[in-house]
Amino acid sequence: MNRLDVLTLAVPDVDVARRFYLDGLGLEPLLDLPGEIVFLQLNHGLTVALWSADRLAQDVGVDPASVVPGQGFTLARNTASEGEVDALTARAEAAGAQVLRPPRRAAFGGYHSYVQDPSGVRWEIAHNPGLVVGADGTVHLQEIA
Amino acid sequence: MNRLDVLTLAVPDVDVARRFYLDGLGLEPLLDLPGEIVFLQLNHGLTVALWSADRLAQDVGVDPASVVPGQGFTLARNTASEGEVDALTARAEAAGAQVLRPPRRAAFGGYHSYVQDPSGVRWEIAHNPGLVVGADGTVHLQEIA
């Protein structure tokens, strides 16, 4: 598991998730099967799928009670500036996300907010001067503050 | 949230997670703070962090009971062949993962397995002829079968 190609997010209702990402945020899907599953490209070579929690549990062969939307992880969208954190947070809220942490100085030394989408998925919107992605996609990460 | 830059996975014990990914699978970390947090690069411009579930809950400002490791998502490592699914599944198991679904024909028409790492994180290892990543990182996705 040396490369992550697809991240599948369990959601309670695929159409609620579609409305947030496609209508609310204006994202273009890779493949969109309303009521079934939605695929988005969210980085170079990276597919994110929004799938019913029950169908995902069935596919994996585990108890649906162990596939709870939004748990166990957070996603992050990094920004080029603190102002962009503020703007993207406002945009997410306008699209229907709940703000968990308004933009503020982060423990890691940067500036960030946390929002939760209508499916329970939690996004951090972060300005982190210590994380830089080179033109070839190499991540350069150092501690700050 | 039109780009995913960092995926943070809540784990019960960062050192258990380190041992699996760094020692068991031989991955090189971007930044490794034993007992604290481990960062890995798992795709072009994509950082994955392994962090304590309690610390993540605290950072987000949510009840720790709502940050349960491994729940709510699956990760996928796509392969170039069915044989590679078999090989990577065996490698994951040898490193300490539990096989949830041995390699088999997938409902989507490809061939896949599911394994669970020692932290409870679930990986699908999949050969999907319908998902192709171009040289520029563009994902081309079509239904198969």
Short mmCIF file of C-alpha atoms in Angstrom, two decimals:
data_model
loop_
_atom_site.label_atom_id
_atom_site.label_comp_id
_atom_site.label_asym_id
_atom_site.label_seq_id
_atom_site.Cartn_x
_atom_site.Cartn_y
_atom_site.Cartn_z
CA MET A 1 0.00 0.00 0.00
CA ASN A 2 2.67 2.40 -1.14
CA ARG A 3 0.31 4.54 -3.18
CA LEU A 4 -3.22 5.82 -2.60
CA ASP A 5 -5.21 5.80 -5.84
CA VAL A 6 -8.80 5.88 -4.65
CA LEU A 7 -10.31 7.12 -1.39
CA THR A 8 -13.85 5.89 -0.89
CA LEU A 9 -15.91 7.88 1.59
CA ALA A 10 -18.94 6.23 3.16
CA VAL A 11 -21.92 8.57 3.18
CA PRO A 12 -25.43 8.10 4.55
CA ASP A 13 -27.06 9.37 1.33
CA VAL A 14 -25.22 9.69 -1.97
CA ASP A 15 -27.60 12.34 -3.28
CA VAL A 16 -27.00 14.59 -0.24
CA ALA A 17 -23.28 14.25 -0.91
CA ARG A 18 -23.76 14.93 -4.66
CA ARG A 19 -25.69 18.11 -3.96
CA PHE A 20 -22.93 19.43 -1.72
CA TYR A 21 -19.93 18.68 -3.92
CA LEU A 22 -21.46 19.03 -7.40
CA ASP A 23 -24.13 21.70 -6.88
CA GLY A 24 -22.88 23.49 -3.78
CA LEU A 25 -19.16 23.55 -4.61
CA GLY A 26 -19.47 23.27 -8.40
CA LEU A 27 -17.13 20.29 -8.80
CA GLU A 28 -17.23 18.25 -12.03
CA PRO A 29 -17.58 14.50 -11.44
CA LEU A 30 -15.45 11.84 -13.13
CA LEU A 31 -18.47 9.54 -13.14
CA ASP A 32 -21.85 10.27 -11.63
CA LEU A 33 -24.51 7.64 -11.02
CA PRO A 34 -27.23 9.43 -9.02
CA GLY A 35 -28.47 7.38 -6.12
CA GLU A 36 -25.55 4.98 -6.61
CA ILE A 37 -22.10 6.53 -6.41
CA VAL A 38 -20.21 9.65 -7.44
CA PHE A 39 -16.51 9.77 -8.39
CA LEU A 40 -14.46 12.97 -8.26
CA GLN A 41 -10.85 13.66 -9.15
CA LEU A 42 -9.36 15.57 -6.24
CA ASN A 43 -5.66 15.57 -7.04
CA HIS A 44 -3.16 14.31 -9.62
CA GLY A 45 -4.12 10.68 -10.20
CA LEU A 46 -6.41 10.66 -7.16
CA THR A 47 -10.02 9.53 -7.28
CA VAL A 48 -12.44 10.12 -4.42
CA ALA A 49 -15.67 8.13 -4.38
CA LEU A 50 -18.82 8.98 -2.44
CA TRP A 51 -20.64 5.72 -1.75
CA SER A 52 -23.43 4.50 0.47
CA ALA A 53 -22.09 3.35 3.83
CA ASP A 54 -24.22 0.21 3.68
CA ARG A 55 -23.02 -0.72 0.19
CA LEU A 56 -19.41 -0.13 1.22
CA ALA A 57 -19.84 -2.33 4.30
CA GLN A 58 -21.32 -5.05 2.12
CA ASP A 59 -18.46 -4.83 -0.38
CA VAL A 60 -15.83 -5.04 2.34
CA GLY A 61 -17.72 -7.79 4.16
CA VAL A 62 -17.93 -6.00 7.51
CA ASP A 63 -20.69 -5.01 9.92
CA PRO A 64 -22.38 -1.81 8.69
CA ALA A 65 -22.09 -0.51 12.25
CA SER A 66 -18.35 -0.32 11.64
CA VAL A 67 -18.68 1.94 8.60
CA VAL A 68 -19.76 5.23 10.11
CA PRO A 69 -19.59 8.23 7.78
CA GLY A 70 -16.96 10.82 8.55
CA GLN A 71 -15.25 8.91 11.32
CA GLY A 72 -11.65 8.02 11.65
CA PHE A 73 -10.15 10.61 9.31
CA THR A 74 -10.03 14.18 8.16
CA LEU A 75 -9.34 15.58 4.70
CA ALA A 76 -7.35 18.73 4.14
CA ARG A 77 -7.34 21.33 1.40
CA ASN A 78 -4.18 23.40 1.75
CA THR A 79 -4.08 27.01 0.62
CA ALA A 80 -1.53 29.53 -0.55
CA SER A 81 -2.57 32.12 2.04
CA GLU A 82 -4.48 32.72 5.25
CA GLY A 83 -7.01 34.81 3.35
CA GLU A 84 -7.76 31.81 1.17
CA VAL A 85 -8.53 29.79 4.32
CA ASP A 86 -11.11 32.39 5.27
CA ALA A 87 -12.61 32.48 1.77
CA LEU A 88 -12.82 28.71 1.31
CA THR A 89 -14.32 28.28 4.77
CA ALA A 90 -17.02 30.79 3.92
CA ARG A 91 -17.63 29.07 0.60
CA ALA A 92 -18.00 25.67 2.26
CA GLU A 93 -20.45 27.08 4.78
CA ALA A 94 -22.46 28.75 2.03
CA ALA A 95 -22.66 25.37 0.27
CA GLY A 96 -24.09 23.70 3.38
CA ALA A 97 -21.11 22.70 5.53
CA GLN A 98 -21.06 23.25 9.28
CA VAL A 99 -18.08 25.19 10.64
CA LEU A 100 -16.53 23.16 13.47
CA ARG A 101 -13.55 25.47 14.07
CA PRO A 102 -13.60 28.97 12.56
CA PRO A 103 -10.29 30.03 11.02
CA ARG A 104 -7.59 30.43 13.67
CA ARG A 105 -3.94 29.93 14.41
CA ALA A 106 -3.22 26.17 14.28
CA ALA A 107 -1.34 24.10 16.83
CA PHE A 108 1.15 23.17 14.08
CA GLY A 109 1.97 26.84 13.55
CA GLY A 110 -0.12 27.57 10.46
CA TYR A 111 -3.66 28.89 10.15
CA HIS A 112 -6.71 26.66 9.65
CA SER A 113 -10.38 25.92 10.04
CA TYR A 114 -12.40 22.72 10.21
CA VAL A 115 -15.75 22.21 8.52
CA GLN A 116 -18.07 19.22 8.31
CA ASP A 117 -19.96 18.47 5.13
CA PRO A 118 -23.62 17.37 5.20
CA SER A 119 -22.53 13.70 5.13
CA GLY A 120 -20.38 14.07 8.24
CA VAL A 121 -17.07 14.24 6.38
CA ARG A 122 -14.63 16.61 8.06
CA TRP A 123 -12.35 18.91 6.07
CA GLU A 124 -9.51 20.99 7.38
CA ILE A 125 -8.79 24.10 5.30
CA ALA A 126 -5.21 24.99 6.08
CA HIS A 127 -2.40 27.38 5.30
CA ASN A 128 0.77 25.50 6.19
CA PRO A 129 4.00 27.22 5.17
CA GLY A 130 5.84 24.03 6.16
CA LEU A 131 4.21 21.95 3.41
CA VAL A 132 5.27 22.70 -0.14
CA VAL A 133 4.53 20.60 -3.22
CA GLY A 134 7.13 20.76 -5.97
CA ALA A 135 6.27 20.92 -9.67
CA ASP A 136 6.93 17.18 -9.94
CA GLY A 137 4.50 16.46 -7.12
CA THR A 138 7.13 15.80 -4.45
CA VAL A 139 5.95 16.88 -1.02
CA HIS A 140 8.42 18.83 1.10
CA LEU A 141 7.33 18.89 4.71
CA GLN A 142 8.97 20.46 7.71
CA GLU A 143 7.87 21.38 11.18
CA ILE A 144 7.16 25.07 11.74
CA ALA A 145 6.79 27.19 14.84
CA MET B 1 -12.65 21.56 -1.21
CA ASN B 2 -11.74 20.99 -4.82
CA ARG B 3 -8.42 19.33 -4.03
CA LEU B 4 -7.30 16.82 -1.42
CA ASP B 5 -3.78 17.62 -0.20
CA VAL B 6 -3.58 15.80 3.11
CA LEU B 7 -5.51 12.80 4.41
CA THR B 8 -5.18 12.39 8.17
CA LEU B 9 -5.99 8.93 9.49
CA ALA B 10 -6.91 8.56 13.14
CA VAL B 11 -5.11 5.60 14.69
CA PRO B 12 -5.30 4.18 18.22
CA ASP B 13 -1.49 4.03 18.55
CA VAL B 14 0.88 5.89 16.24
CA ASP B 15 3.73 3.48 16.93
CA VAL B 16 1.64 0.46 15.89
CA ALA B 17 0.84 2.30 12.67
CA ARG B 18 4.53 3.26 12.17
CA ARG B 19 5.63 -0.32 12.55
CA PHE B 20 3.20 -1.49 9.91
CA TYR B 21 3.86 1.14 7.24
CA LEU B 22 7.54 1.89 7.86
CA ASP B 23 8.89 -1.44 9.10
CA GLY B 24 6.37 -3.90 7.69
CA LEU B 25 5.86 -2.31 4.26
CA GLY B 26 9.19 -0.49 4.05
CA LEU B 27 7.75 2.95 3.26
CA GLU B 28 9.92 6.05 3.75
CA PRO B 29 8.27 8.77 5.84
CA LEU B 30 8.13 12.45 4.87
CA LEU B 31 8.37 13.33 8.55
CA ASP B 32 8.46 10.89 11.45
CA LEU B 33 7.93 11.90 15.06
CA PRO B 34 7.69 8.60 16.99
CA GLY B 35 4.86 8.57 19.47
CA GLU B 36 3.50 11.76 17.89
CA ILE B 37 2.69 11.56 14.21
CA VAL B 38 4.00 10.08 10.97
CA PHE B 39 3.63 11.67 7.52
CA LEU B 40 3.89 9.65 4.30
CA GLN B 41 3.69 10.72 0.67
CA LEU B 42 1.25 8.32 -1.03
CA ASN B 43 0.72 9.96 -4.42
CA HIS B 44 1.72 12.99 -6.46
CA GLY B 45 1.33 15.92 -4.08
CA LEU B 46 -0.58 13.80 -1.56
CA THR B 47 0.37 13.56 2.12
CA VAL B 48 -1.12 10.96 4.44
CA ALA B 49 -0.73 11.51 8.18
CA LEU B 50 -1.09 8.85 10.87
CA TRP B 51 -2.17 10.62 14.05
CA SER B 52 -3.60 9.67 17.42
CA ALA B 53 -7.40 9.56 17.30
CA ASP B 54 -7.62 11.51 20.56
CA ARG B 55 -5.27 14.26 19.36
CA LEU B 56 -7.20 14.52 16.10
CA ALA B 57 -10.52 14.81 17.97
CA GLN B 58 -9.02 17.54 20.14
CA ASP B 59 -7.71 19.46 17.13
CA VAL B 60 -11.06 19.29 15.35
CA GLY B 61 -12.95 20.09 18.54
CA VAL B 62 -15.21 17.03 18.47
CA ASP B 63 -16.05 14.20 20.84
CA PRO B 64 -13.29 11.55 20.69
CA ALA B 65 -16.07 8.96 20.43
CA SER B 66 -16.76 10.36 16.97
CA VAL B 67 -13.22 9.74 15.73
CA VAL B 68 -13.07 5.96 15.51
CA PRO B 69 -10.08 4.60 13.58
CA GLY B 70 -10.78 2.97 10.23
CA GLN B 71 -14.46 3.77 10.07
CA GLY B 72 -16.21 5.69 7.36
CA PHE B 73 -13.79 5.14 4.49
CA THR B 74 -11.60 2.76 2.56
CA LEU B 75 -8.33 3.41 0.76
CA ALA B 76 -7.43 1.73 -2.50
CA ARG B 77 -4.15 0.82 -4.13
CA ASN B 78 -4.81 0.04 -7.78
CA THR B 79 -2.64 -2.41 -9.67
CA ALA B 80 -1.62 -3.12 -13.23
CA SER B 81 -2.67 -6.76 -13.07
CA GLU B 82 -4.63 -9.35 -11.14
CA GLY B 83 -1.41 -11.09 -10.17
CA GLU B 84 -0.25 -7.89 -8.52
CA VAL B 85 -3.44 -7.89 -6.42
CA ASP B 86 -2.52 -11.35 -5.17
CA ALA B 87 1.08 -10.34 -4.46
CA LEU B 88 0.29 -7.09 -2.65
CA THR B 89 -2.40 -8.82 -0.58
CA ALA B 90 0.11 -11.43 0.52
CA ARG B 91 2.66 -8.71 1.28
CA ALA B 92 0.17 -6.78 3.41
CA GLU B 93 -0.74 -9.91 5.34
CA ALA B 94 2.91 -10.73 5.92
CA ALA B 95 3.39 -7.22 7.31
CA GLY B 96 0.56 -7.75 9.83
CA ALA B 97 -2.67 -6.83 8.02
CA GLN B 98 -5.79 -8.96 8.34
CA VAL B 99 -7.33 -10.16 5.08
CA LEU B 100 -11.03 -9.23 5.09
CA ARG B 101 -11.75 -10.40 1.53
CA PRO B 102 -9.25 -12.63 -0.25
CA PRO B 103 -8.64 -11.69 -3.90
CA ARG B 104 -11.74 -12.30 -6.00
CA ARG B 105 -13.81 -10.97 -8.87
CA ALA B 106 -15.20 -7.58 -7.81
CA ALA B 107 -18.80 -6.38 -8.11
CA PHE B 108 -17.54 -3.52 -10.32
CA GLY B 109 -16.10 -6.04 -12.77
CA GLY B 110 -12.44 -5.95 -11.79
CA TYR B 111 -10.51 -8.10 -9.32
CA HIS B 112 -9.79 -7.07 -5.74
CA SER B 113 -9.15 -7.88 -2.12
CA TYR B 114 -9.70 -6.01 1.12
CA VAL B 115 -7.26 -5.97 4.02
CA GLN B 116 -7.32 -4.19 7.35
CA ASP B 117 -4.13 -2.78 8.83
CA PRO B 118 -3.33 -3.15 12.56
CA SER B 119 -4.88 0.27 13.25
CA GLY B 120 -8.21 -0.70 11.70
CA VAL B 121 -7.64 1.13 8.42
CA ARG B 122 -9.16 -0.74 5.48
CA TRP B 123 -7.39 -0.97 2.12
CA GLU B 124 -8.78 -2.32 -1.09
CA ILE B 125 -6.15 -3.69 -3.46
CA ALA B 126 -7.75 -3.58 -6.88
CA HIS B 127 -7.19 -4.25 -10.55
CA ASN B 128 -9.70 -2.02 -12.34
CA PRO B 129 -9.30 -1.91 -16.11
CA GLY B 130 -11.88 0.92 -16.13
CA LEU B 131 -9.63 3.33 -14.21
CA VAL B 132 -6.63 4.68 -16.07
CA VAL B 133 -4.37 7.54 -14.97
CA GLY B 134 -2.78 9.54 -17.79
CA ALA B 135 0.78 10.78 -17.71
CA ASP B 136 -0.44 14.21 -16.64
CA GLY B 137 -2.34 12.72 -13.73
CA THR B 138 -5.79 12.95 -15.29
CA VAL B 139 -8.03 10.11 -14.18
CA HIS B 140 -10.08 8.39 -16.89
CA LEU B 141 -12.86 6.34 -15.34
CA GLN B 142 -15.51 4.26 -16.99
CA GLU B 143 -17.86 1.55 -15.87
CA ILE B 144 -16.89 -1.98 -16.84
CA ALA B 145 -18.76 -5.26 -17.01
#
